[in-house]
PDB file of C-alpha atoms and ligand atoms in Angstrom:
ATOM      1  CA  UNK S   1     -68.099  56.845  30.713  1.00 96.00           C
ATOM      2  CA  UNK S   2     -69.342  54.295  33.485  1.00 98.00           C
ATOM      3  CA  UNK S   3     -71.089  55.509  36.091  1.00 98.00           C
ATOM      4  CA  UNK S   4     -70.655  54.107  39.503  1.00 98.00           C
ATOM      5  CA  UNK S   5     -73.619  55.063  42.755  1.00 98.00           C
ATOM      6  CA  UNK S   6     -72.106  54.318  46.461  1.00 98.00           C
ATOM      7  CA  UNK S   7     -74.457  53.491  49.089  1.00 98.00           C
ATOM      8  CA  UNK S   8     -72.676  53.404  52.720  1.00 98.00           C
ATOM      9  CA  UNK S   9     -73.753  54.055  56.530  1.00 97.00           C
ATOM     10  CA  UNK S  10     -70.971  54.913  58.014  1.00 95.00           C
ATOM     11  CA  UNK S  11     -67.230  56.139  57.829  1.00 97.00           C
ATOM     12  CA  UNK S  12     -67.355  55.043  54.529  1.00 98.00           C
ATOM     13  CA  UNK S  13     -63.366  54.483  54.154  1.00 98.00           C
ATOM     14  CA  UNK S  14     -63.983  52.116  51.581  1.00 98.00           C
ATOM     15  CA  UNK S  15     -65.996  54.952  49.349  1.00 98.00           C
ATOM     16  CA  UNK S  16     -63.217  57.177  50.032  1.00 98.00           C
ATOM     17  CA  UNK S  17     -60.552  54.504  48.714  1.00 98.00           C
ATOM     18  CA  UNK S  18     -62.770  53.221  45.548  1.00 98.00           C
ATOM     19  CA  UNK S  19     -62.375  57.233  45.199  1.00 98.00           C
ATOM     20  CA  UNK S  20     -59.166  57.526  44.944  1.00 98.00           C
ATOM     21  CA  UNK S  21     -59.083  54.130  42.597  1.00 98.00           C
ATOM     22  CA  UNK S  22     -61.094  56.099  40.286  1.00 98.00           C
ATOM     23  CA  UNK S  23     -59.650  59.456  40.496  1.00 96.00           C
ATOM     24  CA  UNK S  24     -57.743  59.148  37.209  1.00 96.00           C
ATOM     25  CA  UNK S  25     -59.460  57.370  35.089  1.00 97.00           C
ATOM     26  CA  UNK S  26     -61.445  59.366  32.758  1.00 97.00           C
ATOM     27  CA  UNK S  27     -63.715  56.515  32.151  1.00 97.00           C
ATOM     28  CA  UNK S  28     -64.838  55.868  35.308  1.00 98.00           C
ATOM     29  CA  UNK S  29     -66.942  58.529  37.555  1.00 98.00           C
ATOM     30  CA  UNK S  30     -68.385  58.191  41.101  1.00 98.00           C
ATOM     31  CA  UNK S  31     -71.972  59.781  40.154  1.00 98.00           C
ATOM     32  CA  UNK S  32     -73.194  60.220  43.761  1.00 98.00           C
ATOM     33  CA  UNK S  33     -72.548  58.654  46.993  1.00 98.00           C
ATOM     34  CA  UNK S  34     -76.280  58.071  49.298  1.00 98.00           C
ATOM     35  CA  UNK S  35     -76.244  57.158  52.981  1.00 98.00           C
ATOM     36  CA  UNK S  36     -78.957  56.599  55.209  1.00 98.00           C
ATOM     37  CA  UNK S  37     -77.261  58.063  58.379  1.00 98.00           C
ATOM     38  CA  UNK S  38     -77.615  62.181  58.504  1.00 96.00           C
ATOM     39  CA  UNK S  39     -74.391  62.312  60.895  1.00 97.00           C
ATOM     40  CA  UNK S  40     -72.271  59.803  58.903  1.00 97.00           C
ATOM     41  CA  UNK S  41     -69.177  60.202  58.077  1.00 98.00           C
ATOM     42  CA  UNK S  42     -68.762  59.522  55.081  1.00 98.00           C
ATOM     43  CA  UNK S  43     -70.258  63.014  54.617  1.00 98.00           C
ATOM     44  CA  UNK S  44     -67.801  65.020  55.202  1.00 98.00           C
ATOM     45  CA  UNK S  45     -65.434  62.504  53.068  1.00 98.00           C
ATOM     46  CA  UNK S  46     -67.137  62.946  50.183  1.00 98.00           C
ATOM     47  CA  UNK S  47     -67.211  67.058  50.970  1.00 97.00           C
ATOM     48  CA  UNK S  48     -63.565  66.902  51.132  1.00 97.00           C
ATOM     49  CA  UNK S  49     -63.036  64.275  47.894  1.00 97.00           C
ATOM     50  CA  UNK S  50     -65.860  66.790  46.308  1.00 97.00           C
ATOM     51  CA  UNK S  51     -67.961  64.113  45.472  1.00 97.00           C
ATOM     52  CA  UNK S  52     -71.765  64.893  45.320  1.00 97.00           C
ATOM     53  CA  UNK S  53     -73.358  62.663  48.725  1.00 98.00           C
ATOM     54  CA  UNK S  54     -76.609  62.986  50.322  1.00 97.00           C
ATOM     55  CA  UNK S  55     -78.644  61.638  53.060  1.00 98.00           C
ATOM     56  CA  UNK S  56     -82.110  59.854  52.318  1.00 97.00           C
ATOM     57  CA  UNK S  57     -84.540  58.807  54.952  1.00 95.00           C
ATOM     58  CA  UNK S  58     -85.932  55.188  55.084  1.00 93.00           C
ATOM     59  CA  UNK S  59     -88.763  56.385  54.598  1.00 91.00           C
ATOM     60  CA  UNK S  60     -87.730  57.316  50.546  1.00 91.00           C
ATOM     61  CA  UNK S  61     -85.955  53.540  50.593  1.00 95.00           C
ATOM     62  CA  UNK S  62     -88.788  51.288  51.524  1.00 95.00           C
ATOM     63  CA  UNK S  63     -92.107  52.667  51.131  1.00 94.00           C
ATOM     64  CA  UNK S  64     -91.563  54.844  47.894  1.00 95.00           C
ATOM     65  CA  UNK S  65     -89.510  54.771  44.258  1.00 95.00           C
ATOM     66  CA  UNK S  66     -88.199  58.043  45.198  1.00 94.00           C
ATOM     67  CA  UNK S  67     -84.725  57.177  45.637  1.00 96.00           C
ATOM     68  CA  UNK S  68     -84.847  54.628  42.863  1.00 97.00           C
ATOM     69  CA  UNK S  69     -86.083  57.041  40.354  1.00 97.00           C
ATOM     70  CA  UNK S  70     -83.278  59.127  41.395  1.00 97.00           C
ATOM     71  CA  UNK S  71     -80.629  56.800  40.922  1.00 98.00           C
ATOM     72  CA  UNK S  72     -82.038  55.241  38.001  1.00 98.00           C
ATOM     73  CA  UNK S  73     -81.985  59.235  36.360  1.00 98.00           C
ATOM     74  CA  UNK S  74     -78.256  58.697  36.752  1.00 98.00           C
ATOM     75  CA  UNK S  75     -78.339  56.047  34.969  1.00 98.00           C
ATOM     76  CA  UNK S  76     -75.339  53.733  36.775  1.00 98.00           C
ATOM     77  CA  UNK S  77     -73.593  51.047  35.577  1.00 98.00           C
ATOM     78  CA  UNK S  78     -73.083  49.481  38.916  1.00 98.00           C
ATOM     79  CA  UNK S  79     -74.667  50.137  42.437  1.00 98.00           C
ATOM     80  CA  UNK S  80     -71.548  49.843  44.877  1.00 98.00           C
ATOM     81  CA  UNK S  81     -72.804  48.909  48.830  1.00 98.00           C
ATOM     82  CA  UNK S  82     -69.578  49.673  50.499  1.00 98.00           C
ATOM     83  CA  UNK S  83     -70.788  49.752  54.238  1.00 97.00           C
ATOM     84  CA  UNK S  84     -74.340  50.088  54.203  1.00 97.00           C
ATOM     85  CA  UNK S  85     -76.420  48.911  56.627  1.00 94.00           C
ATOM     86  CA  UNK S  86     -80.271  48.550  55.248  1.00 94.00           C
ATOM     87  CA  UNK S  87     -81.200  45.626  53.339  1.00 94.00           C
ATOM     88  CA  UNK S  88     -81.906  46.721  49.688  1.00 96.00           C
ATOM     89  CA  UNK S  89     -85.956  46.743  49.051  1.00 95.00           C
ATOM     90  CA  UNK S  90     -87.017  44.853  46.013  1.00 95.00           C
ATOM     91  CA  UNK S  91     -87.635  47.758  44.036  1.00 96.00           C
ATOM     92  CA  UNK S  92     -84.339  47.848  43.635  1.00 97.00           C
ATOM     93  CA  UNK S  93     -83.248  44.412  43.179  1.00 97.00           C
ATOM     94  CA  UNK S  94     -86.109  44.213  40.402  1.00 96.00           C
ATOM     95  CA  UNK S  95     -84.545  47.337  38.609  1.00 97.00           C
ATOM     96  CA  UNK S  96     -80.935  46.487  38.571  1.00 97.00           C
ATOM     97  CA  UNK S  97     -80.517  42.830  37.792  1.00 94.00           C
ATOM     98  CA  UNK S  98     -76.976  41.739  38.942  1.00 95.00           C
ATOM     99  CA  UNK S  99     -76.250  45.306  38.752  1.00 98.00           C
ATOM    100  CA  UNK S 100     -75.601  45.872  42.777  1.00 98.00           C
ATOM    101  CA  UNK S 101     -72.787  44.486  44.528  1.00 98.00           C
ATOM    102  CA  UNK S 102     -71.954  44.559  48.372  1.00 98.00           C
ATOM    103  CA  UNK S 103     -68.917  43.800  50.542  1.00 98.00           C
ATOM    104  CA  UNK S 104     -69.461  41.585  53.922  1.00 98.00           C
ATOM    105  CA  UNK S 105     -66.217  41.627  56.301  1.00 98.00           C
ATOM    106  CA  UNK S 106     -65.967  37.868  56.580  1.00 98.00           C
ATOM    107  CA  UNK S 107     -66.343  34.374  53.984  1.00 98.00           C
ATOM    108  CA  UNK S 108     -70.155  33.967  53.374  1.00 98.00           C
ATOM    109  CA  UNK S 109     -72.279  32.186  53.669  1.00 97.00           C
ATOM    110  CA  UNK S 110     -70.413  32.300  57.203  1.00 97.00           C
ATOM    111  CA  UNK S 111     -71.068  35.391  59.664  1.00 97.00           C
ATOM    112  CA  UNK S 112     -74.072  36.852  57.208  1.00 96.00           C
ATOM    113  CA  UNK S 113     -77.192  38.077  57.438  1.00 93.00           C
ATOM    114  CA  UNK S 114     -79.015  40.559  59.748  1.00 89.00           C
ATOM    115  CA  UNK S 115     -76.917  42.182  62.553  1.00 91.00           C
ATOM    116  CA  UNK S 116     -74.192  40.139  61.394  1.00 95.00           C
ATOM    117  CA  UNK S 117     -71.973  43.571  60.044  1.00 95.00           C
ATOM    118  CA  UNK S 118     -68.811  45.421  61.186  1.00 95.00           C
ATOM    119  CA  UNK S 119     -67.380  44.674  64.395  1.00 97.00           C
ATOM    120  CA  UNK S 120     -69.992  42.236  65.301  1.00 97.00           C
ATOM    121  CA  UNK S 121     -68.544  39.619  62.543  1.00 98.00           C
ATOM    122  CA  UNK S 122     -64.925  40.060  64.154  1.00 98.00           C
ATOM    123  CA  UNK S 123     -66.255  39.790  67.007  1.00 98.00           C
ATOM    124  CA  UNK S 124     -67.958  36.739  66.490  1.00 98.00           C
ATOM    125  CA  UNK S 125     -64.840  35.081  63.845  1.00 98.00           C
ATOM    126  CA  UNK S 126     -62.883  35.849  67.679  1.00 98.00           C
ATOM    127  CA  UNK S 127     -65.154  34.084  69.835  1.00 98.00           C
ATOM    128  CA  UNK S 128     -65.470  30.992  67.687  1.00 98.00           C
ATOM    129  CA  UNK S 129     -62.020  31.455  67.707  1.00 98.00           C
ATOM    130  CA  UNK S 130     -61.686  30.636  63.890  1.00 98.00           C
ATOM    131  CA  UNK S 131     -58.099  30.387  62.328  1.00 98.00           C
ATOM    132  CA  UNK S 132     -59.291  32.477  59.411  1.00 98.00           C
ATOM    133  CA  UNK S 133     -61.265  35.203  57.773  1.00 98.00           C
ATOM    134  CA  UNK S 134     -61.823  37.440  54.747  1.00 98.00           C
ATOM    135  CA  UNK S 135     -63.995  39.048  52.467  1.00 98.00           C
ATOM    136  CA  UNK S 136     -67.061  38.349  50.349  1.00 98.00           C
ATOM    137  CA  UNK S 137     -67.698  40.655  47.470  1.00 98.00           C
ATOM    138  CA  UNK S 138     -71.336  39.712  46.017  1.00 98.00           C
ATOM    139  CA  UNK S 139     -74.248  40.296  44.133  1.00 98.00           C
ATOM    140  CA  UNK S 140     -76.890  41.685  46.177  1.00 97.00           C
ATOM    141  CA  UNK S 141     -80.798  39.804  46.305  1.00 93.00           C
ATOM    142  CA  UNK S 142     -83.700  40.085  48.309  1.00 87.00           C
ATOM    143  CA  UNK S 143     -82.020  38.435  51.117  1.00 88.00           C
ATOM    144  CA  UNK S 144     -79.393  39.425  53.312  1.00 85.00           C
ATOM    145  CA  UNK S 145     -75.762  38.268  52.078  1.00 90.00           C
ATOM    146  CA  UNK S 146     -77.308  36.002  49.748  1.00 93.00           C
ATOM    147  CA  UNK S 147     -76.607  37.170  46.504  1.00 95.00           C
ATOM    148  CA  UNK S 148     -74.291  34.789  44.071  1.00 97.00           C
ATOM    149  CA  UNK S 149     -70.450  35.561  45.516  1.00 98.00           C
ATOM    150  CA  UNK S 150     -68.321  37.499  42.392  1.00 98.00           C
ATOM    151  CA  UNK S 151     -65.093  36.913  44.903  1.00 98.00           C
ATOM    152  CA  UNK S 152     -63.333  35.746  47.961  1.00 98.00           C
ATOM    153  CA  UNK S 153     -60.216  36.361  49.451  1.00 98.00           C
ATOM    154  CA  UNK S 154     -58.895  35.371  52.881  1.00 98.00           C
ATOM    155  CA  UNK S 155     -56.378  36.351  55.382  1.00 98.00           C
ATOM    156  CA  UNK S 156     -55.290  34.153  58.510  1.00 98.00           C
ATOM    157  CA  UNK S 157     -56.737  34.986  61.911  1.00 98.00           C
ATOM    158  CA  UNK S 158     -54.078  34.178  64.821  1.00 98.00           C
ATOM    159  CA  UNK S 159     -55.043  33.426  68.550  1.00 97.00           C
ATOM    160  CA  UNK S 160     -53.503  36.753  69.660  1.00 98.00           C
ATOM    161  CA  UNK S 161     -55.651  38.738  67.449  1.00 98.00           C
ATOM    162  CA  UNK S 162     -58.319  40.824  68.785  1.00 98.00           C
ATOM    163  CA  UNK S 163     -61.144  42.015  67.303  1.00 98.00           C
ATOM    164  CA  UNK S 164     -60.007  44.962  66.277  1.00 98.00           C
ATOM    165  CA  UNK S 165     -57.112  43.465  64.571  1.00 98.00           C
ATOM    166  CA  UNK S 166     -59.099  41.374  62.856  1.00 98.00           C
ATOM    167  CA  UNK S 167     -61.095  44.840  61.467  1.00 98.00           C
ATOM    168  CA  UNK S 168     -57.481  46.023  60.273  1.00 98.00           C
ATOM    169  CA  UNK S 169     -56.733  42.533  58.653  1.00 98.00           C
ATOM    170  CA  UNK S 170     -59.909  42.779  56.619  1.00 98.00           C
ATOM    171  CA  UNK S 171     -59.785  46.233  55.817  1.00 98.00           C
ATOM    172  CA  UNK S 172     -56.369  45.799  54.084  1.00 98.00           C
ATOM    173  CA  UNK S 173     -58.086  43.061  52.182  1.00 98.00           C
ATOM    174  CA  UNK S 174     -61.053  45.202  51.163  1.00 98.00           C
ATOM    175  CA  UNK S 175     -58.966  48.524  50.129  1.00 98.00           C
ATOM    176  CA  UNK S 176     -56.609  46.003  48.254  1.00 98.00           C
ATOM    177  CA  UNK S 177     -59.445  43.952  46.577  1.00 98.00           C
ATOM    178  CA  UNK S 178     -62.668  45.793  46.249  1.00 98.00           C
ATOM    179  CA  UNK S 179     -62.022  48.940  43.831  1.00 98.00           C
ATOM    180  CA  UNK S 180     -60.295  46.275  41.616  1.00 98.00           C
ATOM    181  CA  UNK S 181     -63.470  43.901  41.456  1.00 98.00           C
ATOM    182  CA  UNK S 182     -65.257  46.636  40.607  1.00 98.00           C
ATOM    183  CA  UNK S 183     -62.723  47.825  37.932  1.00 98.00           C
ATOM    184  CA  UNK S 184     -63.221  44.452  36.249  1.00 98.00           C
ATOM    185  CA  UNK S 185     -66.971  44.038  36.589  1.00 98.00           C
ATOM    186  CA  UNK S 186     -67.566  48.023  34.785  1.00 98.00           C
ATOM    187  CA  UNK S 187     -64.957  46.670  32.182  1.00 95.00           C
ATOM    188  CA  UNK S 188     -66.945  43.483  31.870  1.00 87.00           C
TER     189      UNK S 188
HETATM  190  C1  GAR M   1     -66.605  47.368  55.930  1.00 91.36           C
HETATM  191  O1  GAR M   1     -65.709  46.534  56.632  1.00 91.36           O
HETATM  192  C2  GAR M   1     -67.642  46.533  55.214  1.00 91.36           C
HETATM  193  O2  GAR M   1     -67.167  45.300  54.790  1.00 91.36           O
HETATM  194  C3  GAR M   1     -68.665  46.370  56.294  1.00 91.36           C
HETATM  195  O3  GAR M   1     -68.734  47.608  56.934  1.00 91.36           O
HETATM  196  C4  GAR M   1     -67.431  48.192  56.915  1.00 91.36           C
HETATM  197  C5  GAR M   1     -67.580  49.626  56.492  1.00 91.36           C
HETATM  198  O4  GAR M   1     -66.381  50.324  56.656  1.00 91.36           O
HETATM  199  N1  GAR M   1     -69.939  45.972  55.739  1.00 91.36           N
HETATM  200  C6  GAR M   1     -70.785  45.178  56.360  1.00 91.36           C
HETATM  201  O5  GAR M   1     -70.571  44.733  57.480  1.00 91.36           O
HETATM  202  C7  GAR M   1     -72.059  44.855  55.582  1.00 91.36           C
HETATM  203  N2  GAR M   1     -72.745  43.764  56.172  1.00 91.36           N
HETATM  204  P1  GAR M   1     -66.190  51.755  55.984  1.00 91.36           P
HETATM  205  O6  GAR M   1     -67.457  52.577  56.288  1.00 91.36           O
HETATM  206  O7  GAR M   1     -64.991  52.345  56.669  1.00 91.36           O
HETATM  207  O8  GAR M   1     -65.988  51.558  54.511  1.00 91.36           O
END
């Protein structure tokens, strides 16, 4: 069985598709989902999906190993960033070589790093009025966005897109793209 951790901030739509990826495949289980954000929503997702989530504080994250020897007691074969807003401390990088993967909403090394996340990249890919965008699905580092890239894909941005079409654009990409990178690296 491969064992798969979710860290996410937010809605966490893409935990609640890699979810439903998952859901049949008896080789594959979503161990636990962690968020740093007590009123997230991807709380009450994984209620519903009845997958085991919980909230840590920063606190645990940066100045202890208390959420690393957690997750290292469940012993996962990747560490899945889907959303998540803190950079990963290198406790963590240390203990899971090439073993933790984020998704960024845009083609690094363009729009990364801090405070570049969610709507702020479309946002910004709109202003500079580029003529495309995408997704980055990479190995995380000690740095922000930085990690080597496992895969790109991108989708054209028009002049009458907004920002928020932009968000929808990439989303398809990432509910299209992202359980099946992960399929392949648990497989590798
Ligand atoms: C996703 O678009 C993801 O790529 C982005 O946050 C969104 C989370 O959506 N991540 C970053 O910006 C990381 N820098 P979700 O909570 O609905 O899955």
């Amino acid at each position: 069985m491969k064992r798969i951790v979710l860290l996410a901030s937010g809605s966490g739509s893409n935990v609640e598709n890699i979810a439903n990826y998952f859901k049949d495949n008896s080789k594959v289980t979503i161990a636990a989902v962690f968020t740093n954000k007590r009123d997230a929503k991807v709380l009450d997702r994984c209620n519903r999906l009845n997958i085991s989530a919980l909230y840590f504080n920063k606190q645990s994250f940066f100045k202890s190993d208390c959420l690393l020897n957690i997750i290292k007691g469940m012993e996962p074969d990747l560490i899945v960033l889907a959303g998540f807003l803190l950079k990963i401390p290198e406790n963590f990088v240390v203990a899971f070589p090439n073993k933790i993967v984020n998704i960024h909403p845009a083609l690094l090394p363009k729009y990364g790093g801090k405070g570049m996340y969610g709507m702020y990249v479309h946002n910004a890919i709109k202003s500079n009025n580029e003529t495309e965008t995408g997704i980055t699905i990479h190995y995380v580092n000690e740095n922000y966005d930085e990690g080597a890239i496992i895969y790109q894909v991108k989708t054209v941005v028009s002049n009458t897109d907004t920002p928020e079409d932009i968000a929808q654009k990439v989303h398809i990409l990432e509910y299209d793209h992202f359980p099946k990178v992960i399929d392949q690296l648990l497989s590798n």
